[in-house]
């Protein structure tokens, strides 16, 4: 893929990792975030240039990637759409696709392509970022209407950092991730919480085998961000939870 | 520790791994299981000698380790106790300690020490065994009454294969493992089952990230064995399940 000008808005775990991966792939990467985080990313070489306003940061960009938490992405989408050139392709890396795709449709943003890399760790923030997390992993895109050219462009960008593109309907995406990602998050929290609440079990936490550790690792993920994600996808999360409870009741 | 004569009864994942680990530690290891499995273990060098009856296999042993499924261990305990010498120390590696410890008390087996290595994988059978699985892992012993000398002996045996001995009351053990091992098993099954039952989510299973894979790995564990374990520890499993459901309802 040719060298592209990409602006990553939000330089946390995913945005920071993406900026690093894009730089490594030879792209021209600018970033936007609060001054402290921006400076961290700049020092680490994840981004280049000077710190500017959001509007100035996205001007002239061929791609803008929204990588802030879900509610912030919805606000940023409007601001970026106003500041960016008409041809700028806007995408995001949020865990829920329905709301942002609907917002983009309301704003008549033809060049918006919803996205969701199925990658990450239980860590958070730029300090936990790593350029290799997308390699070999699925990266879902949720095209709408007639933005085929933008989808092709974002697909090329995704492949340049090692992602495997898959095209899904936003509502199928949200239903699938409710089962494959959001429900596991709830279960990990609840399992960790149940042990913490039991006066006997919590004394013997150090005896837990690898199975328990694997099942509660996600409980360390940032709560605030996850509360937002679960709230945004609440209908699908409820569906997944009902399906889970049904199987649990029947007891295998 | 000096070279001991140990008979391992049941040469599946745990028994087979233990036989291998004991051999590697220099002990004299005999085994008992169905002919096909016994032959597998003999060929792999996990055990020595000829295949004999259960009774002949435990005669002269300093240690007998019961490593069959829970219900079978209860039957084997009585047969081994009758066939073995008075000084033979009997221990087991089962996941639930109340029933077998009560059975040993009823049989007045002073030299019985309940045991549970907190090790294992989602695999099963001798072919999944590996001598290193106990290294650095907790190995719980549940002494009863005045069997201090036997506890010391089993502790030395456990340490010779790399286990970290911890002494617990059988009822504390059963409560702790209900939270740390049996509840996770139920959750893994139910999560995997919920995805399998959903017509959309199951199509996108290949997109699941490492978090989902970690949380459903245990679902591959052998069902028959796990049903037995969960049934044996049903009161404590119910307690853990209630605690889990309470946290899940409050939604973090």
CSV table of N, CA and C in Angstrom, one decimal, chain A residues 89-244:
chain,number,residue,atom,x,y,z
A,89,UNK,N,-11.4,9.8,4.4
A,89,UNK,CA,-12.1,8.6,4.8
A,89,UNK,C,-12.1,8.6,6.3
A,90,UNK,N,-13.2,8.5,7.0
A,90,UNK,CA,-13.3,8.4,8.4
A,90,UNK,C,-13.7,7.0,8.8
A,91,UNK,N,-12.9,6.4,9.8
A,91,UNK,CA,-13.3,5.1,10.3
A,91,UNK,C,-13.1,5.1,11.8
A,92,UNK,N,-13.5,4.1,12.5
A,92,UNK,CA,-13.4,4.1,14.0
A,92,UNK,C,-13.0,2.6,14.4
A,93,UNK,N,-12.6,2.5,15.6
A,93,UNK,CA,-12.2,1.2,16.1
A,93,UNK,C,-13.0,0.8,17.4
A,94,UNK,N,-14.3,1.3,17.4
A,94,UNK,CA,-15.1,1.1,18.6
A,94,UNK,C,-15.7,-0.3,18.6
A,95,UNK,N,-16.1,-0.8,19.9
A,95,UNK,CA,-16.6,-2.1,20.1
A,95,UNK,C,-18.0,-2.3,19.7
A,96,UNK,N,-18.8,-1.2,19.5
A,96,UNK,CA,-20.2,-1.3,19.1
A,96,UNK,C,-20.4,-0.5,17.8
A,97,UNK,N,-21.1,-1.1,16.9
A,97,UNK,CA,-21.1,-0.4,15.6
A,97,UNK,C,-22.4,0.2,15.2
A,98,UNK,N,-23.5,-0.2,15.8
A,98,UNK,CA,-24.8,0.3,15.5
A,98,UNK,C,-24.9,1.9,15.7
A,99,UNK,N,-24.6,2.4,16.9
A,99,UNK,CA,-24.8,3.8,17.1
A,99,UNK,C,-24.0,4.7,16.2
A,100,UNK,N,-22.7,4.4,16.1
A,100,UNK,CA,-21.8,5.3,15.3
A,100,UNK,C,-22.2,5.2,13.8
A,101,UNK,N,-22.6,4.0,13.3
A,101,UNK,CA,-23.0,3.9,11.9
A,101,UNK,C,-24.3,4.7,11.7
A,102,UNK,N,-25.2,4.6,12.6
A,102,UNK,CA,-26.4,5.4,12.5
A,102,UNK,C,-26.1,6.9,12.5
A,103,UNK,N,-25.2,7.3,13.4
A,103,UNK,CA,-24.8,8.7,13.5
A,103,UNK,C,-24.2,9.2,12.2
A,104,UNK,N,-23.3,8.4,11.6
A,104,UNK,CA,-22.7,8.7,10.3
A,104,UNK,C,-23.7,8.9,9.2
A,105,UNK,N,-24.7,8.0,9.2
A,105,UNK,CA,-25.8,8.0,8.2
A,105,UNK,C,-26.6,9.3,8.4
A,106,UNK,N,-26.9,9.7,9.6
A,106,UNK,CA,-27.6,10.9,9.9
A,106,UNK,C,-26.9,12.2,9.4
A,107,UNK,N,-25.5,12.1,9.5
A,107,UNK,CA,-24.7,13.2,9.1
A,107,UNK,C,-24.3,13.1,7.6
A,108,UNK,N,-24.9,12.1,6.9
A,108,UNK,CA,-24.7,11.9,5.4
A,108,UNK,C,-23.2,11.7,5.1
A,109,UNK,N,-22.5,11.0,6.0
A,109,UNK,CA,-21.0,10.9,5.8
A,109,UNK,C,-20.8,9.6,4.9
A,110,UNK,N,-20.8,9.8,3.6
A,110,UNK,CA,-20.6,8.7,2.7
A,110,UNK,C,-19.2,8.0,2.9
A,111,UNK,N,-18.2,8.8,3.3
A,111,UNK,CA,-16.9,8.2,3.4
A,111,UNK,C,-16.6,7.6,4.8
A,112,UNK,N,-17.6,7.4,5.6
A,112,UNK,CA,-17.4,6.8,6.9
A,112,UNK,C,-17.6,5.3,6.7
A,113,UNK,N,-16.6,4.5,7.3
A,113,UNK,CA,-16.7,3.1,7.4
A,113,UNK,C,-16.5,2.6,8.8
A,114,UNK,N,-17.5,2.1,9.4
A,114,UNK,CA,-17.3,1.6,10.8
A,114,UNK,C,-16.3,0.4,10.8
A,115,UNK,N,-15.5,0.4,11.9
A,115,UNK,CA,-14.5,-0.7,12.0
A,115,UNK,C,-14.4,-1.2,13.4
A,116,UNK,N,-13.9,-2.4,13.6
A,116,UNK,CA,-13.6,-3.0,14.9
A,116,UNK,C,-12.6,-4.0,14.8
A,117,UNK,N,-11.3,-3.7,15.2
A,117,UNK,CA,-10.3,-4.7,15.3
A,117,UNK,C,-10.5,-5.7,16.4
A,118,UNK,N,-10.5,-7.0,16.2
A,118,UNK,CA,-10.8,-8.0,17.2
A,118,UNK,C,-9.4,-8.3,17.9
A,119,UNK,N,-8.9,-7.2,18.5
A,119,UNK,CA,-7.6,-7.4,19.2
A,119,UNK,C,-7.6,-6.5,20.4
A,120,UNK,N,-6.7,-6.7,21.3
A,120,UNK,CA,-6.6,-6.0,22.5
A,120,UNK,C,-6.1,-6.8,23.6
A,121,UNK,N,-5.9,-6.2,24.8
A,121,UNK,CA,-5.4,-6.9,26.0
A,121,UNK,C,-6.3,-6.4,27.1
A,122,UNK,N,-6.0,-6.9,28.3
A,122,UNK,CA,-6.7,-6.4,29.5
A,122,UNK,C,-6.1,-5.1,30.0
A,123,UNK,N,-5.0,-4.7,29.3
A,123,UNK,CA,-4.3,-3.4,29.7
A,123,UNK,C,-5.1,-2.2,29.2
A,124,UNK,N,-4.6,-1.0,29.5
A,124,UNK,CA,-5.3,0.2,29.0
A,124,UNK,C,-4.3,1.3,28.9
A,125,UNK,N,-4.6,2.3,28.1
A,125,UNK,CA,-3.7,3.5,28.0
A,125,UNK,C,-2.6,3.2,27.0
A,126,UNK,N,-2.0,4.4,26.6
A,126,UNK,CA,-0.9,4.3,25.6
A,126,UNK,C,0.3,3.4,26.1
A,127,UNK,N,0.5,3.5,27.4
A,127,UNK,CA,1.6,2.7,27.9
A,127,UNK,C,1.5,1.2,27.7
A,128,UNK,N,0.2,0.7,27.5
A,128,UNK,CA,0.0,-0.7,27.2
A,128,UNK,C,0.0,-1.0,25.7
A,129,UNK,N,0.2,0.0,24.9
A,129,UNK,CA,0.0,-0.2,23.5
A,129,UNK,C,1.2,-1.0,22.9
A,130,UNK,N,1.0,-1.6,21.8
A,130,UNK,CA,2.0,-2.5,21.1
A,130,UNK,C,1.6,-2.6,19.6
A,131,UNK,N,2.6,-2.4,18.7
A,131,UNK,CA,2.2,-2.4,17.3
A,131,UNK,C,1.8,-3.7,16.7
A,132,UNK,N,2.1,-4.8,17.4
A,132,UNK,CA,1.8,-6.2,16.9
A,132,UNK,C,0.5,-6.8,17.1
A,133,UNK,N,-0.4,-6.1,17.9
A,133,UNK,CA,-1.6,-6.7,18.3
A,133,UNK,C,-2.6,-7.0,17.2
A,134,UNK,N,-2.5,-6.4,16.0
A,134,UNK,CA,-3.5,-6.6,15.0
A,134,UNK,C,-3.1,-7.7,14.0
A,135,UNK,N,-1.8,-8.1,14.1
A,135,UNK,CA,-1.3,-9.1,13.2
A,135,UNK,C,-2.1,-10.4,13.2
A,136,UNK,N,-2.7,-10.8,12.1
A,136,UNK,CA,-3.4,-12.1,12.0
A,136,UNK,C,-4.8,-12.1,12.6
A,137,UNK,N,-5.2,-11.0,13.2
A,137,UNK,CA,-6.5,-10.9,13.9
A,137,UNK,C,-7.5,-10.4,12.9
A,138,UNK,N,-8.8,-10.7,13.2
A,138,UNK,CA,-9.9,-10.2,12.4
A,138,UNK,C,-10.1,-8.7,12.6
A,139,UNK,N,-10.4,-8.0,11.6
A,139,UNK,CA,-10.7,-6.6,11.7
A,139,UNK,C,-12.0,-6.4,11.0
A,140,UNK,N,-13.1,-6.2,11.7
A,140,UNK,CA,-14.4,-6.1,11.1
A,140,UNK,C,-14.7,-4.7,10.6
A,141,UNK,N,-15.2,-4.7,9.3
A,141,UNK,CA,-15.7,-3.4,8.8
A,141,UNK,C,-17.1,-3.5,8.5
A,142,UNK,N,-17.9,-2.5,8.7
A,142,UNK,CA,-19.3,-2.5,8.6
A,142,UNK,C,-19.8,-1.4,7.5
A,143,UNK,N,-19.6,-1.8,6.2
A,143,UNK,CA,-19.9,-0.8,5.2
A,143,UNK,C,-21.4,-0.5,5.2
A,144,UNK,N,-21.8,0.7,4.7
A,144,UNK,CA,-23.2,1.1,4.6
A,144,UNK,C,-23.3,1.7,3.2
A,145,UNK,N,-24.4,1.3,2.5
A,145,UNK,CA,-24.8,2.0,1.3
A,145,UNK,C,-23.7,1.9,0.3
A,146,UNK,N,-23.4,3.1,-0.3
A,146,UNK,CA,-22.5,3.1,-1.5
A,146,UNK,C,-21.1,3.6,-1.3
A,147,UNK,N,-20.5,3.2,-0.1
A,147,UNK,CA,-19.1,3.7,0.1
A,147,UNK,C,-18.1,2.6,-0.2
A,148,UNK,N,-18.2,1.9,-1.3
A,148,UNK,CA,-17.3,0.9,-1.7
A,148,UNK,C,-15.9,1.3,-1.8
A,149,UNK,N,-15.7,2.5,-2.4
A,149,UNK,CA,-14.3,3.0,-2.6
A,149,UNK,C,-13.6,3.2,-1.2
A,150,UNK,N,-14.4,3.8,-0.2
A,150,UNK,CA,-13.8,4.0,1.1
A,150,UNK,C,-13.5,2.7,1.8
A,151,UNK,N,-14.4,1.7,1.6
A,151,UNK,CA,-14.2,0.4,2.2
A,151,UNK,C,-12.9,-0.3,1.7
A,152,UNK,N,-12.7,-0.1,0.4
A,152,UNK,CA,-11.5,-0.7,-0.2
A,152,UNK,C,-10.3,0.0,0.3
A,153,UNK,N,-10.4,1.3,0.5
A,153,UNK,CA,-9.2,2.1,1.1
A,153,UNK,C,-8.9,1.7,2.5
A,154,UNK,N,-10.0,1.6,3.4
A,154,UNK,CA,-9.8,1.2,4.8
A,154,UNK,C,-9.3,-0.2,4.8
A,155,UNK,N,-9.8,-1.1,3.9
A,155,UNK,CA,-9.3,-2.5,3.9
A,155,UNK,C,-7.8,-2.6,3.7
A,156,UNK,N,-7.3,-1.7,2.7
A,156,UNK,CA,-5.9,-1.7,2.4
A,156,UNK,C,-5.1,-1.2,3.6
A,157,UNK,N,-5.6,-0.2,4.3
A,157,UNK,CA,-4.9,0.3,5.5
A,157,UNK,C,-4.9,-0.8,6.6
A,158,UNK,N,-6.0,-1.5,6.8
A,158,UNK,CA,-6.0,-2.5,7.8
A,158,UNK,C,-5.0,-3.6,7.5
A,159,UNK,N,-5.0,-4.0,6.2
A,159,UNK,CA,-4.1,-5.1,5.8
A,159,UNK,C,-2.6,-4.7,6.0
A,160,UNK,N,-2.4,-3.4,5.8
A,160,UNK,CA,-1.0,-2.9,6.0
A,160,UNK,C,-0.5,-3.1,7.4
A,161,UNK,N,-1.4,-3.2,8.4
A,161,UNK,CA,-0.9,-3.5,9.8
A,161,UNK,C,-1.2,-4.9,10.2
A,162,UNK,N,-1.5,-5.8,9.2
A,162,UNK,CA,-1.6,-7.2,9.4
A,162,UNK,C,-3.0,-7.7,9.8
A,163,UNK,N,-4.0,-6.9,9.7
A,163,UNK,CA,-5.4,-7.3,10.1
A,163,UNK,C,-6.0,-8.1,8.9
A,164,UNK,N,-7.0,-9.0,9.3
A,164,UNK,CA,-7.7,-9.7,8.3
A,164,UNK,C,-9.1,-9.1,8.2
A,165,UNK,N,-9.4,-8.5,7.1
A,165,UNK,CA,-10.7,-7.7,6.9
A,165,UNK,C,-11.8,-8.7,6.8
A,166,UNK,N,-12.9,-8.4,7.5
A,166,UNK,CA,-14.2,-9.1,7.4
A,166,UNK,C,-15.3,-8.1,7.3
A,167,UNK,N,-16.2,-8.2,6.3
A,167,UNK,CA,-17.3,-7.3,6.2
A,167,UNK,C,-18.5,-7.8,6.8
A,168,UNK,N,-19.1,-7.0,7.7
A,168,UNK,CA,-20.3,-7.5,8.4
A,168,UNK,C,-21.4,-6.3,8.5
A,169,UNK,N,-22.6,-6.7,8.6
A,169,UNK,CA,-23.7,-5.8,8.9
A,169,UNK,C,-23.5,-5.3,10.3
A,170,UNK,N,-23.7,-4.0,10.6
A,170,UNK,CA,-23.5,-3.5,11.9
A,170,UNK,C,-24.3,-4.2,13.0
A,171,UNK,N,-25.6,-4.6,12.6
A,171,UNK,CA,-26.4,-5.3,13.7
A,171,UNK,C,-25.9,-6.7,13.9
A,172,UNK,N,-25.4,-7.4,12.9
A,172,UNK,CA,-24.8,-8.7,13.1
A,172,UNK,C,-23.6,-8.6,13.9
A,173,UNK,N,-22.8,-7.6,13.6
A,173,UNK,CA,-21.6,-7.3,14.4
A,173,UNK,C,-21.9,-7.2,15.9
A,174,UNK,N,-22.9,-6.3,16.2
A,174,UNK,CA,-23.2,-6.0,17.6
A,174,UNK,C,-23.7,-7.2,18.3
A,175,UNK,N,-24.5,-8.1,17.6
A,175,UNK,CA,-25.0,-9.3,18.2
A,175,UNK,C,-23.8,-10.3,18.5
A,176,UNK,N,-22.9,-10.4,17.5
A,176,UNK,CA,-21.8,-11.4,17.6
A,176,UNK,C,-20.9,-11.0,18.8
A,177,UNK,N,-20.5,-9.7,18.8
A,177,UNK,CA,-19.6,-9.3,19.9
A,177,UNK,C,-20.2,-9.3,21.3
A,178,UNK,N,-21.6,-9.2,21.3
A,178,UNK,CA,-22.2,-9.3,22.6
A,178,UNK,C,-21.9,-10.7,23.2
A,179,UNK,N,-21.9,-11.7,22.3
A,179,UNK,CA,-21.6,-13.1,22.8
A,179,UNK,C,-20.1,-13.3,23.0
A,180,UNK,N,-19.4,-12.8,22.0
A,180,UNK,CA,-17.9,-13.2,21.9
A,180,UNK,C,-17.0,-12.3,22.8
A,181,UNK,N,-17.5,-11.1,23.2
A,181,UNK,CA,-16.6,-10.2,23.9
A,181,UNK,C,-17.3,-9.6,25.1
A,182,UNK,N,-18.6,-9.1,24.9
A,182,UNK,CA,-19.2,-8.3,26.0
A,182,UNK,C,-19.7,-9.3,27.1
A,183,UNK,N,-20.3,-10.4,26.8
A,183,UNK,CA,-20.7,-11.4,27.8
A,183,UNK,C,-19.5,-11.9,28.5
A,184,UNK,N,-18.4,-12.4,27.8
A,184,UNK,CA,-17.2,-12.8,28.6
A,184,UNK,C,-16.7,-11.8,29.6
A,185,UNK,N,-16.8,-10.5,29.2
A,185,UNK,CA,-16.4,-9.4,30.1
A,185,UNK,C,-17.2,-9.4,31.4
A,186,UNK,N,-18.5,-9.5,31.2
A,186,UNK,CA,-19.4,-9.6,32.4
A,186,UNK,C,-19.2,-10.8,33.2
A,187,UNK,N,-18.9,-11.9,32.6
A,187,UNK,CA,-18.7,-13.2,33.3
A,187,UNK,C,-17.4,-13.1,34.1
A,188,UNK,N,-16.4,-12.5,33.5
A,188,UNK,CA,-15.1,-12.4,34.2
A,188,UNK,C,-15.2,-11.6,35.4
A,189,UNK,N,-15.9,-10.4,35.3
A,189,UNK,CA,-16.1,-9.5,36.4
A,189,UNK,C,-16.9,-10.3,37.5
A,190,UNK,N,-17.9,-11.0,37.1
A,190,UNK,CA,-18.8,-11.6,38.1
A,190,UNK,C,-18.1,-12.8,38.8
A,191,UNK,N,-17.3,-13.5,38.1
A,191,UNK,CA,-16.6,-14.6,38.7
A,191,UNK,C,-15.6,-14.1,39.7
A,192,UNK,N,-14.8,-13.0,39.3
A,192,UNK,CA,-13.8,-12.4,40.2
A,192,UNK,C,-14.5,-11.8,41.4
A,193,UNK,N,-15.7,-11.2,41.2
A,193,UNK,CA,-16.5,-10.6,42.3
A,193,UNK,C,-17.0,-11.7,43.3
A,194,UNK,N,-17.5,-12.8,42.7
A,194,UNK,CA,-18.0,-13.8,43.6
A,194,UNK,C,-16.9,-14.4,44.5
A,195,UNK,N,-15.7,-14.6,44.0
A,195,UNK,CA,-14.6,-15.1,44.8
A,195,UNK,C,-14.2,-14.0,45.9
A,196,UNK,N,-14.2,-12.8,45.4
A,196,UNK,CA,-13.8,-11.7,46.4
A,196,UNK,C,-14.8,-11.6,47.5
A,197,UNK,N,-16.1,-11.9,47.2
A,197,UNK,CA,-17.1,-11.8,48.2
A,197,UNK,C,-17.2,-12.9,49.2
A,198,UNK,N,-16.6,-14.1,48.8
A,198,UNK,CA,-16.7,-15.3,49.7
A,198,UNK,C,-15.6,-15.3,50.7
A,199,UNK,N,-15.9,-15.4,51.9
A,199,UNK,CA,-14.9,-15.3,53.0
A,199,UNK,C,-13.9,-16.4,53.0
A,200,UNK,N,-14.3,-17.6,52.5
A,200,UNK,CA,-13.4,-18.8,52.4
A,200,UNK,C,-12.6,-18.8,51.1
A,201,UNK,N,-13.4,-18.7,50.0
A,201,UNK,CA,-12.7,-18.8,48.7
A,201,UNK,C,-11.6,-17.7,48.5
A,202,UNK,N,-11.9,-16.5,49.0
A,202,UNK,CA,-10.9,-15.5,48.7
A,202,UNK,C,-9.6,-15.7,49.4
A,203,UNK,N,-9.6,-16.5,50.5
A,203,UNK,CA,-8.3,-16.8,51.2
A,203,UNK,C,-7.4,-17.7,50.4
A,204,UNK,N,-8.1,-18.5,49.4
A,204,UNK,CA,-7.3,-19.5,48.7
A,204,UNK,C,-7.1,-19.1,47.2
A,205,UNK,N,-7.2,-17.8,46.9
A,205,UNK,CA,-7.1,-17.4,45.6
A,205,UNK,C,-5.7,-17.8,45.0
A,206,UNK,N,-4.7,-17.8,45.8
A,206,UNK,CA,-3.4,-18.2,45.3
A,206,UNK,C,-3.3,-19.6,44.8
A,207,UNK,N,-4.3,-20.4,45.2
A,207,UNK,CA,-4.3,-21.8,44.7
A,207,UNK,C,-4.9,-22.0,43.3
A,208,UNK,N,-5.5,-21.0,42.9
A,208,UNK,CA,-6.3,-21.1,41.6
A,208,UNK,C,-5.4,-21.6,40.5
A,209,UNK,N,-5.8,-22.4,39.6
A,209,UNK,CA,-5.1,-23.0,38.5
A,209,UNK,C,-5.1,-22.0,37.3
A,210,UNK,N,-4.5,-22.4,36.2
A,210,UNK,CA,-4.5,-21.5,35.0
A,210,UNK,C,-5.9,-21.3,34.5
A,211,UNK,N,-6.8,-22.2,34.6
A,211,UNK,CA,-8.2,-22.1,34.1
A,211,UNK,C,-8.8,-20.9,34.7
A,212,UNK,N,-8.7,-20.7,36.1
A,212,UNK,CA,-9.3,-19.6,36.7
A,212,UNK,C,-8.7,-18.3,36.3
A,213,UNK,N,-7.4,-18.3,36.2
A,213,UNK,CA,-6.7,-17.1,35.9
A,213,UNK,C,-7.1,-16.6,34.5
A,214,UNK,N,-7.2,-17.6,33.5
A,214,UNK,CA,-7.6,-17.2,32.2
A,214,UNK,C,-9.0,-16.6,32.2
A,215,UNK,N,-9.9,-17.2,33.1
A,215,UNK,CA,-11.3,-16.7,33.1
A,215,UNK,C,-11.5,-15.4,33.8
A,216,UNK,N,-10.5,-15.0,34.5
A,216,UNK,CA,-10.7,-13.7,35.2
A,216,UNK,C,-9.8,-12.6,34.7
A,217,UNK,N,-8.9,-12.9,33.8
A,217,UNK,CA,-8.0,-12.0,33.3
A,217,UNK,C,-8.7,-10.7,32.8
A,218,UNK,N,-9.8,-10.9,32.1
A,218,UNK,CA,-10.6,-9.8,31.5
A,218,UNK,C,-11.1,-8.8,32.6
A,219,UNK,N,-11.2,-9.4,33.8
A,219,UNK,CA,-11.8,-8.6,34.9
A,219,UNK,C,-10.9,-7.4,35.2
A,220,UNK,N,-9.6,-7.4,34.7
A,220,UNK,CA,-8.7,-6.3,34.9
A,220,UNK,C,-8.9,-5.2,33.9
A,221,UNK,N,-9.7,-5.4,32.9
A,221,UNK,CA,-9.9,-4.4,31.9
A,221,UNK,C,-10.6,-3.1,32.5
A,222,UNK,N,-10.3,-2.0,31.9
A,222,UNK,CA,-10.8,-0.7,32.5
A,222,UNK,C,-12.3,-0.7,32.6
A,223,UNK,N,-12.8,-0.5,33.8
A,223,UNK,CA,-14.3,-0.6,34.1
A,223,UNK,C,-15.1,0.5,33.4
A,224,UNK,N,-14.5,1.7,33.5
A,224,UNK,CA,-15.3,2.9,33.0
A,224,UNK,C,-15.6,2.7,31.5
A,225,UNK,N,-14.5,2.3,30.7
A,225,UNK,CA,-14.7,2.1,29.3
A,225,UNK,C,-15.7,1.0,29.0
A,226,UNK,N,-15.5,-0.1,29.8
A,226,UNK,CA,-16.4,-1.3,29.6
A,226,UNK,C,-17.9,-1.0,29.9
A,227,UNK,N,-18.1,-0.2,31.0
A,227,UNK,CA,-19.5,0.2,31.3
A,227,UNK,C,-20.1,0.9,30.1
A,228,UNK,N,-19.3,1.8,29.5
A,228,UNK,CA,-19.8,2.5,28.3
A,228,UNK,C,-20.2,1.6,27.2
A,229,UNK,N,-19.3,0.6,26.9
A,229,UNK,CA,-19.5,-0.3,25.8
A,229,UNK,C,-20.7,-1.2,26.1
A,230,UNK,N,-20.9,-1.7,27.3
A,230,UNK,CA,-22.0,-2.5,27.7
A,230,UNK,C,-23.3,-1.7,27.6
A,231,UNK,N,-23.3,-0.5,28.0
A,231,UNK,CA,-24.5,0.4,27.9
A,231,UNK,C,-24.8,0.6,26.4
A,232,UNK,N,-23.8,0.9,25.6
A,232,UNK,CA,-24.1,1.2,24.2
A,232,UNK,C,-24.7,-0.1,23.5
A,233,UNK,N,-24.3,-1.3,24.0
A,233,UNK,CA,-24.8,-2.5,23.3
A,233,UNK,C,-25.8,-3.2,24.2
A,234,UNK,N,-26.5,-2.5,25.0
A,234,UNK,CA,-27.3,-3.2,26.1
A,234,UNK,C,-28.3,-4.2,25.6
A,235,UNK,N,-29.0,-4.0,24.5
A,235,UNK,CA,-30.0,-4.9,24.0
A,235,UNK,C,-29.4,-6.2,23.6
A,236,UNK,N,-28.3,-6.2,22.9
A,236,UNK,CA,-27.6,-7.4,22.5
A,236,UNK,C,-26.9,-8.1,23.6
A,237,UNK,N,-26.4,-7.3,24.6
A,237,UNK,CA,-25.8,-7.9,25.8
A,237,UNK,C,-26.9,-8.7,26.6
A,238,UNK,N,-28.1,-8.1,26.7
A,238,UNK,CA,-29.2,-8.7,27.4
A,238,UNK,C,-29.6,-10.1,26.7
A,239,UNK,N,-29.6,-10.0,25.3
A,239,UNK,CA,-29.9,-11.3,24.6
A,239,UNK,C,-28.8,-12.4,24.9
A,240,UNK,N,-27.6,-12.0,24.9
A,240,UNK,CA,-26.5,-12.9,25.2
A,240,UNK,C,-26.6,-13.5,26.6
A,241,UNK,N,-26.9,-12.6,27.5
A,241,UNK,CA,-27.0,-13.0,28.9
A,241,UNK,C,-28.2,-14.0,29.1
A,242,UNK,N,-29.3,-13.7,28.4
A,242,UNK,CA,-30.4,-14.6,28.5
A,242,UNK,C,-30.0,-16.0,28.0
A,243,UNK,N,-29.3,-16.0,26.8
A,243,UNK,CA,-28.9,-17.3,26.2
A,243,UNK,C,-28.0,-18.0,27.2
A,244,UNK,N,-27.1,-17.3,27.8
A,244,UNK,CA,-26.1,-17.9,28.7
A,244,UNK,C,-26.8,-18.5,29.9
